[in-house]
Amino acid sequence: MKAILFTTTLFLLLRSMVVLADVTSVEATIDKNPVMLDEAIRLTVVANGGADRESFDSSILLKDFVVGRTSVSSQTSIVNFDTKKTTTWTTTLFPRKEGTFTIPAISIEGKQSAPMSVNVIPVQQSENVARDYFVTTSIDLKEAYLNQQLFYTIKLHLATNIERGSLQSPTMQNAEIKQLGDDKQYTDIVNGRRYQIIERQFAIVPQASGEFTIRGPVFTAEVAAANTNQRFGLFNRTQQVNRVGPDITVNIKPIPAGIDYPWLPTELARVDEEWPQGDAFVVGEPITRVVTLTALGVVEEQLPEIPEFYPPHFKLYPDQSSTTTVEKDSTLIAQRKSSLAVIPTQAGSFVLPEVTIPWFNTLTEQTEYATIPARTVTVQPATAATSPTQPGFDSQAASSATSVPTNQAGQTENGSELNSEPQSGLANNGEAQTPHYLTWIFAGLWVLTVIAWVVTYLIQRKRKPNYTATSANTVLVANSGDETAAFKSLMASVKASNTAAIAPALQTWLKCLYPHHKGFINPSDHRATSEIQSHLNALQQTRFSQSKSNWKPESMQSAIKKARDTWLKNKKSGKNTLTNLYPST
């Protein structure tokens, strides 16, 4: 019982001594002096007494050094009831430039260390100076324009093997930094010594003008200690090595005066176009045009929008532009691709204006232009034969269905002979006289042909979906000029939401309403049908654009019915329906 009481009392006494202990002194030391510009200094600060682990402030060192990661440890020892507690902070300092610098006094809870002087000398490459590890940096341009790509290279030189290591990226204010490709590894001899070299390349795109410093990368590694006789179990003793690459100062010039276009500094820019369907244009039929802008040494966010200028007789349905940035041959390549569905609304010959994109040549320091030359296109009028039809429609069946019937005399209604082959059996009076059995044979063959066509047509009609029949009806109605049949065919296409057949069916119906209108007819060309135009535009946007549209079949049906009622009313009253003074294009 007395032993337990004595132990408890001793523990409480020691605990109170630890808690009440204050910082009595602070000592600061460095591991080397002088130090080369690319080497690191290990600063160790020891506070004797019960110091708070958060008491060390490294901000006073930032004036002359780059401060690395700081580690902290505490130790408590008791000897003959004498308690001793120490707190140790270890940090890595990288000199910013050559010269003599002072590490100021470090203050920990009212106690200060003595200031120290550090001599930073240039990097020496000589045989009497051991340079097992070092980092070099280089850049292609020390003066460039805003947003112009800078080509930055790091080379890590290793004379011996390392256990593990890491190489940080360079840093620069107001700049976008991106690594180019993978690391390159090779060997080289520098000052008579063989090194394994790891080369890493970066693209630096400055985002502001002025003078900036590219901070060199920091290399940290674990290497085998010089005294290899000391071993701990199965592992060799290691020591830490720190190296930093030289800083580089660059001057970034602002945008030159007089630049009134989107700023695009590059060595090369070009614009290309693609017409998958060729240069054939037909009224009402869409053609997709793809325009691509390519520039070197920039990122995709810098690419301007591609201008789109077309004559007024073209409807445009643009898709959303796509951009990308890739790396090739140590250079950034940015692309913007714009896709556009173009629908001509009037026949004739038109000139598509040239596409011109200005850019600033960083080699010649002059403004240049990426251009697609102007193009003249011919738009053919839309006809029933050129109207888009669905796959599987039998044109032979349609032409057979619209063929002219023959009369009993074997002649067509206009008097031309159906069979022009010479006949045998001439009478004495010189007139051709066909034997009765041949007449019956030809009649039988004709009946069999008609039966075969009817059976084939019924089979094809049964196998084809509704939209094929709708397309066939559209062609037949176009040939017949029957407004009622054209209206029914149009309404059937809209009800079935057959977007490919609605436009041709609508054109056929409009031609029945206005037979004297030449060329392609827009619904807005006539007052009675003008309300259909907005529904047709929404339909075209649904078909040819990636953006959403508000096209609704029910609303379009209602607009078509209303337009037909107005047209019938005007026709019944004998009112002359004039074309709009300024028809829509």
Coordinates of C-alpha atoms in Angstrom, one line a residue:
M1 CA 0.0 0.0 0.0
K2 CA 2.9 2.4 0.9
A3 CA 4.6 1.5 -2.5
I4 CA 1.4 2.4 -4.4
L5 CA 1.0 5.7 -2.5
F6 CA 4.7 6.6 -3.1
T7 CA 4.4 5.9 -6.8
T8 CA 1.3 8.0 -7.2
T9 CA 2.8 10.9 -5.3
L10 CA 6.0 10.7 -7.5
F11 CA 3.9 10.6 -10.7
L12 CA 1.9 13.7 -9.7
L13 CA 5.0 15.5 -8.7
L14 CA 6.8 14.8 -12.0
R15 CA 3.6 15.8 -13.9
S16 CA 3.4 19.1 -12.1
M17 CA 7.0 19.8 -12.8
V18 CA 6.5 19.1 -16.5
V19 CA 3.5 21.3 -16.7
L20 CA 5.1 24.2 -14.9
A21 CA 8.3 24.0 -16.9
D22 CA 8.8 27.1 -19.1
V23 CA 11.1 27.7 -22.1
T24 CA 14.5 28.5 -20.7
S25 CA 16.5 28.9 -23.9
V26 CA 16.4 28.7 -27.7
E27 CA 19.2 27.5 -30.0
A28 CA 19.3 27.5 -33.8
T29 CA 21.9 25.7 -36.0
I30 CA 22.4 25.1 -39.7
D31 CA 24.0 22.0 -41.4
K32 CA 26.3 23.9 -43.8
N33 CA 27.9 27.3 -44.4
P34 CA 28.7 28.4 -47.1
V35 CA 26.1 26.8 -49.3
M36 CA 25.7 26.7 -53.1
L37 CA 22.8 28.5 -54.7
D38 CA 21.0 25.3 -55.7
E39 CA 21.5 23.5 -52.4
A40 CA 19.3 23.5 -49.3
I41 CA 20.1 24.5 -45.8
R42 CA 18.7 22.4 -42.9
L43 CA 17.7 24.7 -40.1
T44 CA 17.3 23.2 -36.6
V45 CA 15.6 25.1 -33.8
V46 CA 15.7 23.6 -30.2
A47 CA 13.6 25.1 -27.4
N48 CA 14.5 23.9 -23.9
G49 CA 11.5 23.7 -21.6
G50 CA 7.8 23.1 -22.1
A51 CA 7.2 24.9 -25.4
D52 CA 4.0 24.8 -27.5
R53 CA 4.5 22.8 -30.7
E54 CA 2.9 25.7 -32.7
S55 CA 5.3 28.4 -31.4
F56 CA 7.7 28.3 -34.3
D57 CA 6.9 31.0 -37.0
S58 CA 8.9 30.6 -40.3
S59 CA 7.4 33.7 -42.0
I60 CA 10.4 35.8 -40.9
L61 CA 12.6 33.6 -43.2
L62 CA 10.6 34.2 -46.4
K63 CA 12.5 37.4 -47.2
D64 CA 15.7 35.7 -48.3
F65 CA 14.7 32.0 -48.5
V66 CA 12.1 29.6 -49.8
V67 CA 10.9 27.7 -46.8
G68 CA 10.2 24.0 -47.2
R69 CA 8.2 21.6 -45.0
T70 CA 8.8 21.9 -41.2
S71 CA 8.7 18.9 -38.9
V72 CA 8.5 19.1 -35.1
S73 CA 9.3 16.6 -32.3
S74 CA 9.3 16.6 -28.5
Q75 CA 11.4 14.8 -25.9
T76 CA 11.2 14.5 -22.1
S77 CA 13.8 12.9 -19.8
I78 CA 14.0 12.5 -16.1
V79 CA 17.4 12.0 -14.3
N80 CA 17.5 12.0 -10.5
F81 CA 14.2 13.8 -10.3
D82 CA 15.5 16.4 -12.7
T83 CA 13.0 16.7 -15.6
K84 CA 14.2 18.0 -18.9
K85 CA 12.0 18.7 -21.9
T86 CA 13.0 19.8 -25.4
T87 CA 11.0 20.7 -28.5
T88 CA 12.8 20.6 -31.9
W89 CA 11.7 22.1 -35.2
T90 CA 13.5 21.1 -38.4
T91 CA 12.9 23.0 -41.7
T92 CA 14.5 23.3 -45.1
L93 CA 15.6 26.6 -46.6
F94 CA 16.4 27.3 -50.2
P95 CA 18.4 30.5 -51.0
R96 CA 16.8 32.8 -53.5
K97 CA 20.0 34.4 -54.8
E98 CA 23.8 34.6 -54.2
G99 CA 25.2 36.8 -51.4
T100 CA 25.5 36.9 -47.6
F101 CA 22.2 36.7 -45.7
T102 CA 21.2 36.7 -42.1
I103 CA 19.0 34.2 -40.4
P104 CA 17.2 36.4 -37.9
A105 CA 16.7 35.5 -34.2
I106 CA 14.0 32.9 -33.7
S107 CA 11.6 33.7 -30.9
I108 CA 9.9 30.9 -28.9
E109 CA 7.6 32.0 -26.1
G110 CA 9.8 35.0 -25.2
K111 CA 13.2 33.4 -25.6
Q112 CA 15.3 34.1 -28.7
S113 CA 18.1 32.4 -30.6
A114 CA 21.2 34.1 -31.8
P115 CA 21.1 35.4 -35.4
M116 CA 23.3 33.6 -37.9
S117 CA 25.1 34.7 -41.1
V118 CA 24.9 32.5 -44.2
N119 CA 27.1 32.8 -47.3
V120 CA 25.4 31.7 -50.6
I121 CA 28.0 31.1 -53.3
P122 CA 27.5 30.4 -57.0
V123 CA 27.1 26.8 -58.3
Q124 CA 30.6 25.4 -58.9
Q125 CA 31.3 22.7 -61.5
S126 CA 34.9 21.5 -60.8
E127 CA 36.6 18.3 -60.1
N128 CA 37.3 19.2 -56.4
V129 CA 33.7 19.9 -55.7
A130 CA 31.4 16.8 -55.4
R131 CA 28.3 17.4 -57.5
D132 CA 26.5 14.1 -57.4
Y133 CA 23.1 15.7 -57.9
F134 CA 22.0 19.0 -59.4
V135 CA 19.2 20.5 -61.5
T136 CA 19.4 22.8 -64.5
T137 CA 16.6 24.8 -66.1
S138 CA 16.3 26.6 -69.4
I139 CA 13.6 28.4 -71.4
D140 CA 13.3 29.2 -75.1
L141 CA 12.3 32.9 -74.7
K142 CA 12.9 35.4 -71.9
E143 CA 10.8 38.0 -73.6
A144 CA 7.3 37.1 -75.0
Y145 CA 3.8 38.4 -75.5
L146 CA 0.8 37.9 -73.3
N147 CA -0.6 34.3 -73.8
Q148 CA 2.4 33.3 -75.9
Q149 CA 3.7 29.8 -75.1
L150 CA 7.1 29.5 -73.3
F151 CA 9.0 26.3 -73.7
Y152 CA 10.6 25.4 -70.3
T153 CA 13.0 22.4 -69.8
I154 CA 14.2 20.8 -66.5
K155 CA 17.2 18.4 -66.4
L156 CA 17.9 16.4 -63.3
H157 CA 21.5 15.1 -63.1
L158 CA 22.1 12.0 -61.0
A159 CA 25.7 10.6 -60.6
T160 CA 24.7 7.9 -58.2
N161 CA 21.6 5.9 -57.5
I162 CA 18.9 7.2 -55.2
E163 CA 16.6 5.3 -52.9
R164 CA 13.5 7.4 -53.7
G165 CA 13.0 10.9 -54.9
S166 CA 10.5 13.6 -56.1
L167 CA 10.8 16.5 -58.5
Q168 CA 8.4 19.4 -58.1
S169 CA 7.0 21.4 -61.0
P170 CA 8.1 25.0 -61.6
T171 CA 5.9 27.8 -60.4
M172 CA 5.1 31.2 -61.8
Q173 CA 2.5 33.8 -60.8
N174 CA -0.3 34.5 -63.3
A175 CA 0.6 31.6 -65.6
E176 CA -0.8 28.3 -66.8
I177 CA 1.8 25.5 -66.6
K178 CA 1.3 22.1 -68.3
Q179 CA 3.8 19.3 -68.7
L180 CA 4.5 18.2 -72.2
G181 CA 4.7 14.5 -72.9
D182 CA 6.6 12.0 -70.6
D183 CA 10.0 12.2 -69.0
K184 CA 13.1 11.5 -71.1
Q185 CA 15.9 9.5 -69.7
Y186 CA 19.5 9.2 -71.1
T187 CA 23.1 9.4 -70.0
D188 CA 25.6 12.2 -70.7
I189 CA 29.1 13.3 -69.6
V190 CA 29.3 16.7 -67.8
N191 CA 32.7 18.1 -66.8
G192 CA 34.2 14.6 -67.3
R193 CA 31.6 12.8 -65.1
R194 CA 28.9 10.5 -66.3
Y195 CA 25.3 11.4 -65.2
Q196 CA 22.0 9.8 -65.7
I197 CA 19.7 12.7 -66.8
I198 CA 16.0 12.9 -66.4
E199 CA 14.5 15.6 -68.7
R200 CA 11.1 17.1 -68.2
Q201 CA 9.4 19.7 -70.4
F202 CA 6.7 22.2 -69.7
A203 CA 4.5 24.7 -71.6
I204 CA 4.1 28.0 -69.7
V205 CA 1.3 30.3 -71.0
P206 CA 1.5 33.7 -69.1
Q207 CA -1.9 35.2 -68.2
A208 CA -0.7 38.7 -67.3
S209 CA 2.0 41.1 -68.6
G210 CA 5.0 42.4 -66.6
E211 CA 8.2 40.9 -65.2
F212 CA 7.8 37.5 -63.5
T213 CA 10.2 34.9 -62.0
I214 CA 9.8 31.3 -62.8
R215 CA 10.8 29.5 -59.6
G216 CA 13.0 26.5 -60.2
P217 CA 11.7 23.1 -59.2
V218 CA 12.8 21.4 -56.0
F219 CA 14.3 18.0 -56.0
T220 CA 14.2 15.9 -52.8
A221 CA 15.7 12.4 -52.5
E222 CA 16.8 9.8 -50.1
V223 CA 20.3 8.4 -50.8
A224 CA 22.6 6.0 -49.1
A225 CA 24.7 7.5 -46.3
A226 CA 28.4 7.9 -46.9
N227 CA 29.2 5.6 -44.0
T228 CA 27.7 2.3 -45.3
N229 CA 29.1 0.3 -42.4
Q230 CA 26.3 1.5 -40.1
R231 CA 23.3 -0.7 -40.6
F232 CA 20.0 -1.0 -38.9
G233 CA 18.7 -4.5 -39.4
L234 CA 18.3 -5.2 -43.1
F235 CA 18.2 -1.5 -44.2
N236 CA 21.1 0.8 -45.0
R237 CA 21.2 4.2 -43.4
T238 CA 20.0 7.0 -45.7
Q239 CA 20.3 10.7 -45.7
Q240 CA 18.2 13.4 -47.4
V241 CA 19.4 15.4 -50.4
N242 CA 17.7 18.6 -51.6
R243 CA 18.5 20.5 -54.8
V244 CA 16.6 23.4 -56.4
G245 CA 16.8 24.5 -60.0
P246 CA 17.8 28.0 -60.9
D247 CA 15.1 30.7 -61.2
I248 CA 14.5 32.4 -64.5
T249 CA 13.1 35.9 -65.0
V250 CA 11.0 36.6 -68.0
N251 CA 9.4 39.8 -69.4
I252 CA 5.9 39.4 -70.7
K253 CA 4.9 42.2 -73.1
P254 CA 1.2 43.4 -73.2
I255 CA -1.0 43.2 -76.3
P256 CA 0.3 45.7 -78.9
A257 CA -1.6 48.9 -79.6
G258 CA -4.0 48.8 -82.5
I259 CA -5.1 45.2 -82.0
D260 CA -8.9 45.3 -82.4
Y261 CA -9.6 41.6 -82.7
P262 CA -9.6 38.7 -80.3
W263 CA -6.0 38.2 -79.2
L264 CA -4.5 35.0 -80.6
P265 CA -0.6 35.0 -80.4
T266 CA 0.8 31.9 -82.2
E267 CA 3.4 30.8 -84.7
L268 CA 0.8 29.3 -87.0
A269 CA -3.0 29.4 -87.4
R270 CA -5.2 28.0 -90.1
V271 CA -8.9 27.5 -90.8
D272 CA -10.3 24.6 -92.9
E273 CA -13.7 23.6 -94.1
E274 CA -15.4 20.3 -94.9
W275 CA -18.4 19.6 -97.1
P276 CA -19.3 15.9 -96.7
Q277 CA -22.0 16.2 -99.4
G278 CA -20.0 18.2 -101.9
D279 CA -21.2 21.4 -103.5
A280 CA -24.7 20.2 -104.6
F281 CA -27.4 22.4 -103.2
V282 CA -31.2 21.9 -103.5
V283 CA -33.8 24.1 -102.1
G284 CA -35.0 22.7 -98.7
E285 CA -32.3 20.1 -98.4
P286 CA -29.8 20.5 -95.5
I287 CA -26.0 20.4 -96.1
T288 CA -23.6 20.1 -93.1
R289 CA -20.6 22.4 -93.2
V290 CA -17.7 21.8 -90.7
V291 CA -15.2 24.6 -90.1
T292 CA -12.1 23.9 -88.0
L293 CA -9.7 26.5 -86.5
T294 CA -6.2 25.2 -85.5
A295 CA -3.5 27.2 -83.7
L296 CA -0.1 26.2 -82.3
G297 CA 1.2 27.2 -78.8
V298 CA -2.1 28.2 -77.3
V299 CA -4.8 26.5 -75.2
E300 CA -8.4 26.0 -76.4
E301 CA -9.7 28.8 -74.2
Q302 CA -7.8 31.3 -76.3
L303 CA -9.5 30.4 -79.6
P304 CA -12.0 32.9 -80.8
E305 CA -15.5 32.0 -82.2
I306 CA -15.6 31.2 -85.9
P307 CA -17.6 33.8 -87.8
E308 CA -20.7 32.7 -89.7
F309 CA -21.9 34.9 -92.5
Y310 CA -24.4 33.6 -95.1
P311 CA -26.7 35.2 -97.7
P312 CA -30.3 35.9 -96.5
H313 CA -31.7 33.0 -98.5
F314 CA -30.1 30.4 -96.1
K315 CA -31.4 29.1 -92.9
L316 CA -28.7 28.2 -90.3
Y317 CA -28.9 25.5 -87.6
P318 CA -25.6 25.5 -85.7
D319 CA -24.4 22.8 -83.4
Q320 CA -22.5 23.5 -80.3
S321 CA -18.8 24.1 -81.0
S322 CA -16.2 21.6 -79.7
T323 CA -12.7 22.5 -78.5
T324 CA -9.7 20.5 -77.5
T325 CA -6.0 20.9 -76.7
V326 CA -3.5 18.2 -77.5
E327 CA 0.3 18.0 -77.2
K328 CA 2.4 16.9 -80.2
D329 CA 6.2 17.3 -80.7
S330 CA 6.5 19.3 -77.5
T331 CA 4.0 21.9 -78.7
L332 CA 0.4 22.6 -77.6
I333 CA -2.1 22.4 -80.4
A334 CA -5.6 23.9 -79.9
Q335 CA -8.6 23.3 -82.1
R336 CA -12.1 24.6 -82.3
K337 CA -14.6 22.8 -84.6
S338 CA -17.9 24.3 -85.6
S339 CA -20.6 22.3 -87.3
L340 CA -23.5 24.0 -89.1
A341 CA -26.6 22.7 -91.0
V342 CA -27.3 25.0 -93.9
I343 CA -30.7 24.9 -95.7
P344 CA -31.2 27.1 -98.8
T345 CA -34.7 28.5 -99.2
Q346 CA -34.4 29.9 -102.8
A347 CA -33.0 28.7 -106.0
G348 CA -30.3 30.6 -107.8
S349 CA -26.6 31.3 -107.7
F350 CA -25.2 32.7 -104.4
V351 CA -21.8 33.7 -103.0
L352 CA -20.8 32.4 -99.6
P353 CA -18.5 35.1 -98.1
E354 CA -15.0 34.2 -97.1
V355 CA -14.3 33.2 -93.5
T356 CA -11.5 35.3 -92.1
I357 CA -9.9 35.0 -88.6
P358 CA -7.1 37.4 -87.7
W359 CA -4.1 36.2 -85.6
F360 CA -0.8 37.7 -84.4
N361 CA 2.3 36.0 -85.7
T362 CA 4.8 35.9 -82.8
L363 CA 7.7 35.3 -85.2
T364 CA 7.1 38.3 -87.5
E365 CA 5.2 40.3 -84.9
Q366 CA 2.6 41.1 -87.5
T367 CA -1.1 40.5 -87.9
E368 CA -2.0 37.8 -90.3
Y369 CA -5.3 36.1 -91.4
A370 CA -6.5 32.6 -91.6
T371 CA -9.0 32.5 -94.5
I372 CA -11.4 30.3 -96.3
P373 CA -11.9 31.8 -99.8
A374 CA -15.4 32.9 -100.9
R375 CA -17.4 30.2 -102.7
T376 CA -20.1 30.4 -105.3
V377 CA -22.8 27.8 -105.0
T378 CA -25.8 27.1 -107.3
V379 CA -29.0 26.1 -105.6
Q380 CA -31.3 23.9 -107.7
P381 CA -35.1 24.3 -107.3
A382 CA -36.9 21.6 -105.4
T383 CA -39.0 19.1 -107.3
A384 CA -41.1 16.1 -106.4
A385 CA -38.4 13.9 -108.0
T386 CA -35.7 15.5 -105.8
S387 CA -37.8 15.5 -102.6
P388 CA -36.3 13.2 -100.0
T389 CA -38.0 9.9 -99.8
Q390 CA -37.6 7.1 -97.4
P391 CA -35.4 4.0 -98.2
G392 CA -37.3 1.2 -99.7
F393 CA -39.7 3.3 -101.8
D394 CA -40.2 1.6 -105.2
S395 CA -39.9 4.3 -107.9
Q396 CA -40.9 1.9 -110.6
A397 CA -44.1 1.1 -108.8
A398 CA -44.9 4.9 -108.6
S399 CA -44.2 5.4 -112.2
S400 CA -46.4 2.4 -113.1
A401 CA -49.2 3.8 -110.9
T402 CA -49.2 7.1 -112.7
S403 CA -48.9 5.6 -116.3
V404 CA -51.6 6.6 -118.8
P405 CA -54.3 4.0 -119.4
T406 CA -54.9 2.6 -122.9
N407 CA -58.2 2.3 -124.9
Q408 CA -59.7 -0.7 -126.5
A409 CA -58.1 0.0 -129.9
G410 CA -54.6 -0.5 -128.4
Q411 CA -53.7 3.2 -128.5
T412 CA -53.1 5.7 -125.8
E413 CA -55.5 8.6 -125.2
N414 CA -53.3 10.9 -127.3
G415 CA -53.4 8.6 -130.2
S416 CA -49.9 7.1 -130.1
E417 CA -49.6 3.3 -130.6
L418 CA -48.8 1.3 -127.5
N419 CA -47.0 -1.5 -129.5
S420 CA -44.7 -0.3 -132.3
E421 CA -43.5 -3.8 -133.3
P422 CA -44.2 -4.8 -136.9
Q423 CA -47.2 -7.1 -137.2
S424 CA -47.5 -10.1 -139.6
G425 CA -50.5 -11.0 -141.8
L426 CA -51.0 -8.1 -144.3
A427 CA -54.2 -8.1 -146.2
N428 CA -54.4 -7.7 -149.9
N429 CA -55.5 -4.1 -149.4
G430 CA -52.2 -3.4 -147.6
E431 CA -53.7 -3.0 -144.1
A432 CA -52.2 -4.8 -141.1
Q433 CA -54.5 -7.5 -139.8
T434 CA -53.6 -9.2 -136.5
P435 CA -54.7 -12.8 -136.1
H436 CA -57.2 -13.4 -133.3
Y437 CA -55.0 -15.8 -131.4
L438 CA -52.2 -13.2 -131.1
T439 CA -54.7 -10.7 -129.8
W440 CA -55.8 -13.1 -127.1
I441 CA -52.2 -13.9 -126.2
F442 CA -51.2 -10.2 -125.9
A443 CA -54.4 -9.5 -123.9
G444 CA -53.6 -12.5 -121.6
L445 CA -50.0 -11.3 -121.1
W446 CA -51.2 -7.8 -120.3
V447 CA -53.6 -9.1 -117.7
L448 CA -50.9 -11.3 -116.1
T449 CA -48.6 -8.2 -116.0
V450 CA -51.3 -6.2 -114.2
I451 CA -52.0 -9.0 -111.8
A452 CA -48.3 -9.4 -111.0
W453 CA -47.8 -5.7 -110.5
V454 CA -50.8 -5.5 -108.1
V455 CA -49.6 -8.5 -106.1
T456 CA -46.1 -7.1 -105.9
Y457 CA -47.3 -3.7 -104.9
L458 CA -49.6 -5.1 -102.1
I459 CA -46.7 -7.2 -100.7
Q460 CA -44.4 -4.3 -100.7
R461 CA -47.0 -2.1 -99.1
K462 CA -47.7 -4.7 -96.4
R463 CA -44.0 -5.0 -95.6
K464 CA -43.2 -1.2 -95.6
P465 CA -43.9 1.0 -92.6
N466 CA -46.4 3.7 -92.7
Y467 CA -43.9 6.4 -93.5
T468 CA -43.0 4.8 -96.8
A469 CA -46.6 4.8 -97.9
T470 CA -46.8 8.4 -96.8
S471 CA -43.8 9.3 -99.0
A472 CA -45.3 7.5 -101.9
N473 CA -48.6 9.3 -101.5
T474 CA -46.7 12.6 -101.4
V475 CA -45.1 11.9 -104.8
L476 CA -48.5 10.7 -106.3
V477 CA -50.3 13.8 -104.9
A478 CA -47.6 16.0 -106.3
N479 CA -48.2 14.6 -109.7
S480 CA -52.0 14.8 -109.4
G481 CA -52.3 18.3 -107.9
D482 CA -55.2 17.2 -105.6
E483 CA -55.3 19.6 -102.6
T484 CA -57.5 17.3 -100.5
A485 CA -55.2 14.3 -100.9
A486 CA -52.1 16.5 -100.3
F487 CA -53.7 17.8 -97.1
K488 CA -54.5 14.3 -95.9
S489 CA -51.0 13.1 -96.7
L490 CA -49.5 16.1 -94.8
M491 CA -51.6 15.6 -91.7
A492 CA -50.8 11.9 -91.7
S493 CA -47.1 12.7 -91.7
V494 CA -47.4 15.2 -88.9
K495 CA -49.6 12.8 -86.8
A496 CA -47.0 10.1 -87.2
S497 CA -44.2 12.5 -86.3
N498 CA -42.4 11.5 -89.5
T499 CA -40.0 14.5 -89.4
A500 CA -38.3 13.4 -92.7
A501 CA -41.6 13.4 -94.7
I502 CA -43.3 16.5 -93.3
A503 CA -41.3 19.1 -95.2
P504 CA -41.8 17.4 -98.6
A505 CA -45.5 16.9 -97.9
L506 CA -45.9 20.5 -96.8
Q507 CA -44.2 21.7 -100.0
T508 CA -46.6 19.5 -102.0
W509 CA -49.6 20.9 -100.3
L510 CA -48.5 24.5 -100.6
K511 CA -48.0 24.0 -104.4
C512 CA -51.6 22.8 -104.6
L513 CA -52.7 26.0 -102.7
Y514 CA -50.6 28.3 -104.8
P515 CA -49.9 26.7 -108.2
H516 CA -48.7 30.0 -109.7
H517 CA -46.0 30.4 -107.1
K518 CA -42.6 29.7 -108.7
G519 CA -39.9 27.8 -106.9
F520 CA -39.7 26.9 -103.3
I521 CA -42.6 28.1 -101.1
N522 CA -42.2 29.2 -97.5
P523 CA -45.4 29.2 -95.4
S524 CA -44.6 32.8 -94.5
D525 CA -44.8 33.8 -98.2
H526 CA -48.6 33.8 -98.0
R527 CA -50.8 35.3 -95.3
A528 CA -53.1 32.3 -94.9
T529 CA -50.2 29.9 -94.1
S530 CA -47.8 32.3 -92.4
E531 CA -48.5 30.8 -88.9
I532 CA -47.1 27.5 -90.1
Q533 CA -43.6 29.0 -90.5
S534 CA -42.7 29.0 -86.8
H535 CA -43.7 25.3 -86.5
L536 CA -41.6 24.4 -89.6
N537 CA -38.6 26.3 -88.1
A538 CA -38.9 24.3 -84.9
L539 CA -39.2 21.1 -86.9
Q540 CA -36.0 21.9 -88.8
Q541 CA -34.2 22.7 -85.5
T542 CA -35.3 19.4 -84.1
R543 CA -33.8 17.6 -87.2
F544 CA -30.6 19.4 -87.8
S545 CA -29.5 21.0 -84.5
Q546 CA -28.3 19.6 -81.2
S547 CA -30.1 22.4 -79.3
K548 CA -33.6 21.7 -78.0
S549 CA -36.7 23.0 -79.8
N550 CA -40.3 23.4 -78.9
W551 CA -41.8 21.5 -81.9
K552 CA -45.0 19.7 -81.1
P553 CA -46.9 17.7 -83.7
E554 CA -50.3 18.7 -82.2
S555 CA -49.6 22.4 -82.4
M556 CA -48.4 22.0 -86.0
Q557 CA -51.5 20.1 -87.0
S558 CA -53.7 22.8 -85.5
A559 CA -51.8 25.5 -87.4
I560 CA -52.2 23.6 -90.7
K561 CA -55.9 23.1 -90.1
K562 CA -56.4 26.8 -89.3
A563 CA -54.4 27.8 -92.4
R564 CA -56.5 25.5 -94.6
D565 CA -59.7 26.9 -93.2
T566 CA -58.5 30.4 -94.0
W567 CA -57.5 29.4 -97.5
L568 CA -60.9 27.7 -98.2
K569 CA -62.7 30.7 -96.9
N570 CA -60.8 33.1 -99.1
K571 CA -61.3 30.7 -102.1
K572 CA -65.0 30.4 -101.5
S573 CA -65.5 34.2 -101.2
G574 CA -63.4 34.8 -104.3
K575 CA -60.9 36.9 -102.4
N576 CA -57.5 37.2 -104.1
T577 CA -54.8 36.0 -101.7
L578 CA -51.6 38.0 -102.6
T579 CA -48.1 37.0 -101.7
N580 CA -46.6 38.9 -98.8
L581 CA -44.7 42.0 -99.9
Y582 CA -41.5 40.8 -98.1
P583 CA -41.6 37.0 -98.1
S584 CA -39.6 35.3 -95.4
T585 CA -36.3 33.8 -96.3

